[in-house]
PDB file of C-alpha atoms and ligand atoms in Angstrom:
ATOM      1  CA  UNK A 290     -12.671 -24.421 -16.134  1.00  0.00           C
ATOM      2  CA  UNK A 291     -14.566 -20.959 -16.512  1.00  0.00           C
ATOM      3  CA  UNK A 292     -17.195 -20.604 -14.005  1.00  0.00           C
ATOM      4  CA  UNK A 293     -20.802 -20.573 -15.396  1.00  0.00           C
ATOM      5  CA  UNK A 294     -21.483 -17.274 -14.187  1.00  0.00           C
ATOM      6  CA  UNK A 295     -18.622 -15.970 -15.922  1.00  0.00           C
ATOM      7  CA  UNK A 296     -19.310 -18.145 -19.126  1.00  0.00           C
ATOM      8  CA  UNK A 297     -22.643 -16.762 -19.111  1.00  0.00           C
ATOM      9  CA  UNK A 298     -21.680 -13.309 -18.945  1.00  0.00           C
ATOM     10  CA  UNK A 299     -19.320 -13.030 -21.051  1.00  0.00           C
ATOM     11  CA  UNK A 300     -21.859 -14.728 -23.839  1.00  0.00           C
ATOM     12  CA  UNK A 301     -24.239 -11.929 -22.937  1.00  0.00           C
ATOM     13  CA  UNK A 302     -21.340  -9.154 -23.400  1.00  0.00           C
ATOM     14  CA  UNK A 303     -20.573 -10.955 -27.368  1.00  0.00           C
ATOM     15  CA  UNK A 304     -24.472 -10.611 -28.170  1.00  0.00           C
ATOM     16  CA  UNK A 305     -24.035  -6.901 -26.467  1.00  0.00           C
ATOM     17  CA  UNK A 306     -21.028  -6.348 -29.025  1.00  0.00           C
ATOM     18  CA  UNK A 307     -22.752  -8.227 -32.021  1.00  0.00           C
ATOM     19  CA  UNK A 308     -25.431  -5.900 -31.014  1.00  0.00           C
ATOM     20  CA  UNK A 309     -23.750  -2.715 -31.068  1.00  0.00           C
ATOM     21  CA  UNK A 310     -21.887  -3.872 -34.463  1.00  0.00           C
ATOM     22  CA  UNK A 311     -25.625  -4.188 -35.853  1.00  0.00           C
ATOM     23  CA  UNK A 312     -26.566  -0.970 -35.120  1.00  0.00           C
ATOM     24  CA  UNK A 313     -23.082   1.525 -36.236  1.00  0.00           C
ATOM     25  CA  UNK A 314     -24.287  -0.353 -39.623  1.00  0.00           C
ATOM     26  CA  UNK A 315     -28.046   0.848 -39.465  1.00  0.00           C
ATOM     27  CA  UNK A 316     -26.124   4.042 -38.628  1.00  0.00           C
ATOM     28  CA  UNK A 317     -23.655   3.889 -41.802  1.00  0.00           C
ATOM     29  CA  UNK A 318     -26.562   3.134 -43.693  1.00  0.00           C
ATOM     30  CA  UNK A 319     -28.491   6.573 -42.517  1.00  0.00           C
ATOM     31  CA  UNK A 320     -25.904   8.656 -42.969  1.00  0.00           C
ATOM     32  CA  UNK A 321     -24.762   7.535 -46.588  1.00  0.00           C
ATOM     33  CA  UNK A 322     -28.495   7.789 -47.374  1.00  0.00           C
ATOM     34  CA  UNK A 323     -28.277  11.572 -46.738  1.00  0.00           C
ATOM     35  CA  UNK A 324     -25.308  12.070 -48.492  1.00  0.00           C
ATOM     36  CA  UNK A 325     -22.572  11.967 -45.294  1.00  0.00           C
ATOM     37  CA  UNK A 326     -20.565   9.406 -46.943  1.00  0.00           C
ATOM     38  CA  UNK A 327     -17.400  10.122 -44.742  1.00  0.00           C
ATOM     39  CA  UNK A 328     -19.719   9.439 -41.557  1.00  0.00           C
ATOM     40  CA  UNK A 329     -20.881   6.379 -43.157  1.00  0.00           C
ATOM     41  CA  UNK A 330     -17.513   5.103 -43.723  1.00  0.00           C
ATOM     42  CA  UNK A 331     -16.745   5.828 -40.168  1.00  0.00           C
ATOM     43  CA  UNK A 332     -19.506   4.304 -38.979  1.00  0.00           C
ATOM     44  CA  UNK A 333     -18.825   1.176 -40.814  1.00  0.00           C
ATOM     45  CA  UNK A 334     -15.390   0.746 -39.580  1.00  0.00           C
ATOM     46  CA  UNK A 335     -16.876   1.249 -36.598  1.00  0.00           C
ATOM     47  CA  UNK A 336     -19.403  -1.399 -36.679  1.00  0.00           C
ATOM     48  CA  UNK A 337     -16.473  -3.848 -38.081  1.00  0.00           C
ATOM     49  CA  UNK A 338     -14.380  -3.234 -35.028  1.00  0.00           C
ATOM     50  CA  UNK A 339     -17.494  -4.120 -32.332  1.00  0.00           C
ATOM     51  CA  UNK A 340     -17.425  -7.299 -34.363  1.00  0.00           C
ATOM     52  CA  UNK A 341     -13.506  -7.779 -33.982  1.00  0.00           C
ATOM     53  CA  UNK A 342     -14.680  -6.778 -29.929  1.00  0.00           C
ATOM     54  CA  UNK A 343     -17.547  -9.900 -29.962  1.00  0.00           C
ATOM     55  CA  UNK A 344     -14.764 -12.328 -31.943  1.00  0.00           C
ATOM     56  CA  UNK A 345     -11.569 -11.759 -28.896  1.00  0.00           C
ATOM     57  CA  UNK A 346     -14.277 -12.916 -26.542  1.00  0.00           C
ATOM     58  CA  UNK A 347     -15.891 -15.442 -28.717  1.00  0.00           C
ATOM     59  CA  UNK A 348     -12.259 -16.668 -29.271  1.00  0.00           C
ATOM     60  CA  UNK A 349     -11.626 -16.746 -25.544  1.00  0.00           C
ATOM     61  CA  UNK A 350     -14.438 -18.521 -24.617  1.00  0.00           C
ATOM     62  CA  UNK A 351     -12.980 -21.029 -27.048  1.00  0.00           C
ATOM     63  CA  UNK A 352      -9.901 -21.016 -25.924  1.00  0.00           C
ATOM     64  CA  UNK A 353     -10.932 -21.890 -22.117  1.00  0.00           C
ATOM     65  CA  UNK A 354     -13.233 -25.124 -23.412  1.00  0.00           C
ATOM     66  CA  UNK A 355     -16.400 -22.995 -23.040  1.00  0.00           C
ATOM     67  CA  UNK A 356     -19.574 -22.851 -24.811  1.00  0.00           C
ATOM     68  CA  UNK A 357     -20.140 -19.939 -26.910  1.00  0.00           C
ATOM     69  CA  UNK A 358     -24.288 -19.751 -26.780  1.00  0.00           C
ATOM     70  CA  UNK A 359     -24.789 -17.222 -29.449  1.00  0.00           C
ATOM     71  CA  UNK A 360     -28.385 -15.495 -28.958  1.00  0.00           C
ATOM     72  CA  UNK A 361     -31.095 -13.211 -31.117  1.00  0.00           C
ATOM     73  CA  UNK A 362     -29.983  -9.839 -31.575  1.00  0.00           C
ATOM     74  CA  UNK A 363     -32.346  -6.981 -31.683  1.00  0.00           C
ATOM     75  CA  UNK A 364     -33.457  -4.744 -34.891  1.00  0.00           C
ATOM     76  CA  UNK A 365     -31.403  -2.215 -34.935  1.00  0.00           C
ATOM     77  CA  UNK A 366     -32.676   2.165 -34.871  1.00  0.00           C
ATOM     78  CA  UNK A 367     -32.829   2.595 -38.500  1.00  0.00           C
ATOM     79  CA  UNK A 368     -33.641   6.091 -38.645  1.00  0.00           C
ATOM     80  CA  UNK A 369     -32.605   9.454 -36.897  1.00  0.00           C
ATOM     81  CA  UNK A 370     -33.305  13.198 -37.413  1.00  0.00           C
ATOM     82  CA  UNK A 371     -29.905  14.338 -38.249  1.00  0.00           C
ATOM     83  CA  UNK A 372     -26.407  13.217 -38.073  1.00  0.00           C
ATOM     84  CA  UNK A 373     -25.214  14.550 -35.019  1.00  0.00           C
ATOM     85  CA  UNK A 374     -28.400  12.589 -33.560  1.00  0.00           C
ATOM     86  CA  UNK A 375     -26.675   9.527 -34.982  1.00  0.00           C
ATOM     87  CA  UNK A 376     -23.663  10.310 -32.886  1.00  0.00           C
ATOM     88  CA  UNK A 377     -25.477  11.430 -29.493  1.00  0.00           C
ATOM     89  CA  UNK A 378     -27.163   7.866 -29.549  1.00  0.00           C
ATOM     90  CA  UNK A 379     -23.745   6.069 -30.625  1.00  0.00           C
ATOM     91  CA  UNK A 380     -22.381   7.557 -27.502  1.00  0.00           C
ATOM     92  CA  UNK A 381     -24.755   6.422 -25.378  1.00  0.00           C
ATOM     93  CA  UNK A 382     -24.692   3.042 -26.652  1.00  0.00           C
ATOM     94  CA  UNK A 383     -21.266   3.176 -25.631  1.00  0.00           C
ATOM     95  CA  UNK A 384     -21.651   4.723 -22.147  1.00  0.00           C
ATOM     96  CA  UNK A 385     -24.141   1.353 -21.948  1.00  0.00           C
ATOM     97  CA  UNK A 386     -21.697  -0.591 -23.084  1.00  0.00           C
ATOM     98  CA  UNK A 387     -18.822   0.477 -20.569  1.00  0.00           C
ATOM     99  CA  UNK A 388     -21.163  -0.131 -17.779  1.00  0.00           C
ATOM    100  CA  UNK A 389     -21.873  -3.345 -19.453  1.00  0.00           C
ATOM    101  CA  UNK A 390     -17.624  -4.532 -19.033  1.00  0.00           C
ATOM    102  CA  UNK A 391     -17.730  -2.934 -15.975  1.00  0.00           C
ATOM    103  CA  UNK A 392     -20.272  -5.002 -14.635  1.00  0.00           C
ATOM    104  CA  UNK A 393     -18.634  -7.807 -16.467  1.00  0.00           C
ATOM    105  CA  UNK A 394     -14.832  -7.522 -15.237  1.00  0.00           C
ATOM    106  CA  UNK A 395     -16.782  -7.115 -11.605  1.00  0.00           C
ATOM    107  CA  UNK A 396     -18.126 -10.550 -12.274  1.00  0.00           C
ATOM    108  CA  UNK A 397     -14.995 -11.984 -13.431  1.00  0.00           C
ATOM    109  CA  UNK A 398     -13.292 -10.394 -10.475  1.00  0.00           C
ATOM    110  CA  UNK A 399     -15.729 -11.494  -7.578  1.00  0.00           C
ATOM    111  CA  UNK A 400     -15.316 -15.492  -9.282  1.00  0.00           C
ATOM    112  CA  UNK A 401     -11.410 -14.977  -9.226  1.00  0.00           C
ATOM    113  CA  UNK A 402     -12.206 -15.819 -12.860  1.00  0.00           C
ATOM    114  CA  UNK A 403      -7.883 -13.598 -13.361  1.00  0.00           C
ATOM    115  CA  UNK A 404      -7.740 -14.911 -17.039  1.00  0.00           C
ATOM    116  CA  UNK A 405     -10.922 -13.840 -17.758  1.00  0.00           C
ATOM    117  CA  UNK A 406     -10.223  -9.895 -15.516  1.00  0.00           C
ATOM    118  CA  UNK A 407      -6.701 -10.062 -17.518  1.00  0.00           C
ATOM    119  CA  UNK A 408      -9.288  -9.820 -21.198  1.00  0.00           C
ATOM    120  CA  UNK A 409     -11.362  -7.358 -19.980  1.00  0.00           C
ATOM    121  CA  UNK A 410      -8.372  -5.055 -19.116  1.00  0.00           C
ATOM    122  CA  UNK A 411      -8.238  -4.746 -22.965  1.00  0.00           C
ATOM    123  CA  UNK A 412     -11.780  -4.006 -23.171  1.00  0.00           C
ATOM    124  CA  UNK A 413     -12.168  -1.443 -19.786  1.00  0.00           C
ATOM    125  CA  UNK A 414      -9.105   0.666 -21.975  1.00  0.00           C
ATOM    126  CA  UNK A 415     -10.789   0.504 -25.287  1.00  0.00           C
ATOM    127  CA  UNK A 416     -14.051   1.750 -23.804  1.00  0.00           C
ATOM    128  CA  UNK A 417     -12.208   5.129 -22.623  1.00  0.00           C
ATOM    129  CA  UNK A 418     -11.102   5.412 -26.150  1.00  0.00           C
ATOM    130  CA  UNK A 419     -14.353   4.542 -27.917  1.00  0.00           C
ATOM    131  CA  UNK A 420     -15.473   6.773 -25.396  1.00  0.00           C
ATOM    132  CA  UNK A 421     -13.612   9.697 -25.513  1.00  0.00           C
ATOM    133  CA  UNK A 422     -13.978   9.626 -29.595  1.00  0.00           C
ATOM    134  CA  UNK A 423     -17.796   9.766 -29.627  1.00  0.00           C
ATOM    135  CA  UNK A 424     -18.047  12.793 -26.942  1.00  0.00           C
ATOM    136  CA  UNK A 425     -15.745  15.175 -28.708  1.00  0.00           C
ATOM    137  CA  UNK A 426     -17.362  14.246 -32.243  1.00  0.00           C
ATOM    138  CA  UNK A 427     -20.290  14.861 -30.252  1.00  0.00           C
ATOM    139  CA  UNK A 428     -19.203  18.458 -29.228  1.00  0.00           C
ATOM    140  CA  UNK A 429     -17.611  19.488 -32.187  1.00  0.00           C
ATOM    141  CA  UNK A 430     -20.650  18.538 -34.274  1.00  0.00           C
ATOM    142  CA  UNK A 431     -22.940  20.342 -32.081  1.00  0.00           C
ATOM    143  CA  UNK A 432     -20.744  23.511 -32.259  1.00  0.00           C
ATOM    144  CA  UNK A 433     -21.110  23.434 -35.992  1.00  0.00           C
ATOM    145  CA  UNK A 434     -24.267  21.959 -36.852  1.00  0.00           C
ATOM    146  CA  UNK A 435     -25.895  24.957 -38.514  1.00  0.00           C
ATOM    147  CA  UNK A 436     -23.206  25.122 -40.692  1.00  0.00           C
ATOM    148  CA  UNK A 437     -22.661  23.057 -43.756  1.00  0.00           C
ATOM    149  CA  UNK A 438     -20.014  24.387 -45.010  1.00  0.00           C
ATOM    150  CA  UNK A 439     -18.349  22.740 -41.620  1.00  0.00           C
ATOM    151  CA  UNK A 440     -20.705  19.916 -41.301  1.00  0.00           C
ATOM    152  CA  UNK A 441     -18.778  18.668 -45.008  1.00  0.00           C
ATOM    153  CA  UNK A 442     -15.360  19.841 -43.710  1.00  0.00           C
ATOM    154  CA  UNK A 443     -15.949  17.409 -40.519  1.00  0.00           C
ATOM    155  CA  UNK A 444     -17.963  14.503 -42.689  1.00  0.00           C
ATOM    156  CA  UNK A 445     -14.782  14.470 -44.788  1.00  0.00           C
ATOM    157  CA  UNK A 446     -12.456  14.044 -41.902  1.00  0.00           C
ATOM    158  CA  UNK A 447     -14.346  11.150 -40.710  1.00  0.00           C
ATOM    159  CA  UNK A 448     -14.034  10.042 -43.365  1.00  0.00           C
ATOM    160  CA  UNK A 449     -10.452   9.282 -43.594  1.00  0.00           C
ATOM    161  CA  UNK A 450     -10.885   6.984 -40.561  1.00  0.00           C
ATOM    162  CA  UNK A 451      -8.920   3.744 -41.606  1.00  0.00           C
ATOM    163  CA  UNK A 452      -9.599   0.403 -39.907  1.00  0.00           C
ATOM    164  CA  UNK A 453      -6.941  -0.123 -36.819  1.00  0.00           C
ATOM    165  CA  UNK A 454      -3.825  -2.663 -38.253  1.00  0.00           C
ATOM    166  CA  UNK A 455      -4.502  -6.297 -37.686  1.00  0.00           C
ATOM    167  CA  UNK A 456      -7.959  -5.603 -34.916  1.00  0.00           C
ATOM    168  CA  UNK A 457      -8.974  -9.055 -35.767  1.00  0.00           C
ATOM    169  CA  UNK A 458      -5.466 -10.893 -35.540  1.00  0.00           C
ATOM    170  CA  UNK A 459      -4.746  -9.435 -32.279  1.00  0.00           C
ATOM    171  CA  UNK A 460      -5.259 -11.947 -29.526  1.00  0.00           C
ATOM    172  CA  UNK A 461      -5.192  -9.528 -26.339  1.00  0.00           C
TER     173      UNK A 461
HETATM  174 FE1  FEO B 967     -17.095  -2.807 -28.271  1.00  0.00          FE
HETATM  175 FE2  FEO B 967     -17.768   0.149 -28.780  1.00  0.00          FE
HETATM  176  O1  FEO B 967     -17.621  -1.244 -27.593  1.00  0.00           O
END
């Protein structure tokens, strides 16, 4: 049996996922609606992977005989002043959100809760990745924003972003 502490925790880290799926949409949505289509695909993908994140530990949870309490999520930002604003705040949200499984595998570890610590694992490496992609779109954006010539260029290699093979099937 899952501790409650851990049960409870990890419920709050699948409404923090849900959450940050709701809000790369509100963020697809802005950018299509001024004409950065490739953005807005990546953001989409995006926002279909945080809810392939909140399923693994909604499936877990399951798995272990727990109660999954799902809870309200918050309106999302719907508007921004340009898109490399849209990408700043998506990389903050995910600095939040590694401190989030931080705090999370912490709790898991200090309730010798090792299936649970062995899940996160997954998560604590995919939050370098996610990461690591936001700060150098982040850079590279900022480097060219006055330029739209390479503001296209880069909106059309986001745009080639293809959702990761089998996210939701994987059971890690
Ligand atoms: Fe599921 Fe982007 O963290």
């Amino acid at each position: 049996m899952l501790n409650q502490v851990v049960v409870d925790a990890i419920n709050a880290q699948i409404n923090a996922e849900l959450s940050a799926s709701y809000s790369y949409l509100a963020m697809s949505a802005y950018c299509e609606r001024i004409n950065f289509t490739g953005c807005a695909r990546w953001f989409r993908i995006q926002s279909d992977e945080e809810h392939v994140h909140a399923m693994k530990l909604f499936d877990f949870l399951l798995a272990r005989g727990a109660a999954v309490q799902l809870t309200a999520i918050g309106g999302p930002r719907n508007d921004f002043g340009s898109v490399l604003e849209v990408f700043e705040t998506a990389y903050a949200q995910e600095q939040r959100v590694t401190a989030q499984i931080n705090q999370l595998y912490e709790v898991a570890f200090g309730a010798k809760a090792f299936d649970t610590v062995v899940q996160m694992q997954w998560f604590v490496n995919e939050q370098v990745e996610e990461e690591k992609t936001m700060r150098e779109v982040v850079a590279r954006m900022a480097m060219i924003k006055d330029d739209p010539a390479s503001m296209l260029d880069m909106d059309r290699e986001l745009g080639a972003r293809t959702p990761e093979a089998g996210g939701a099937e994987e059971g890690a």
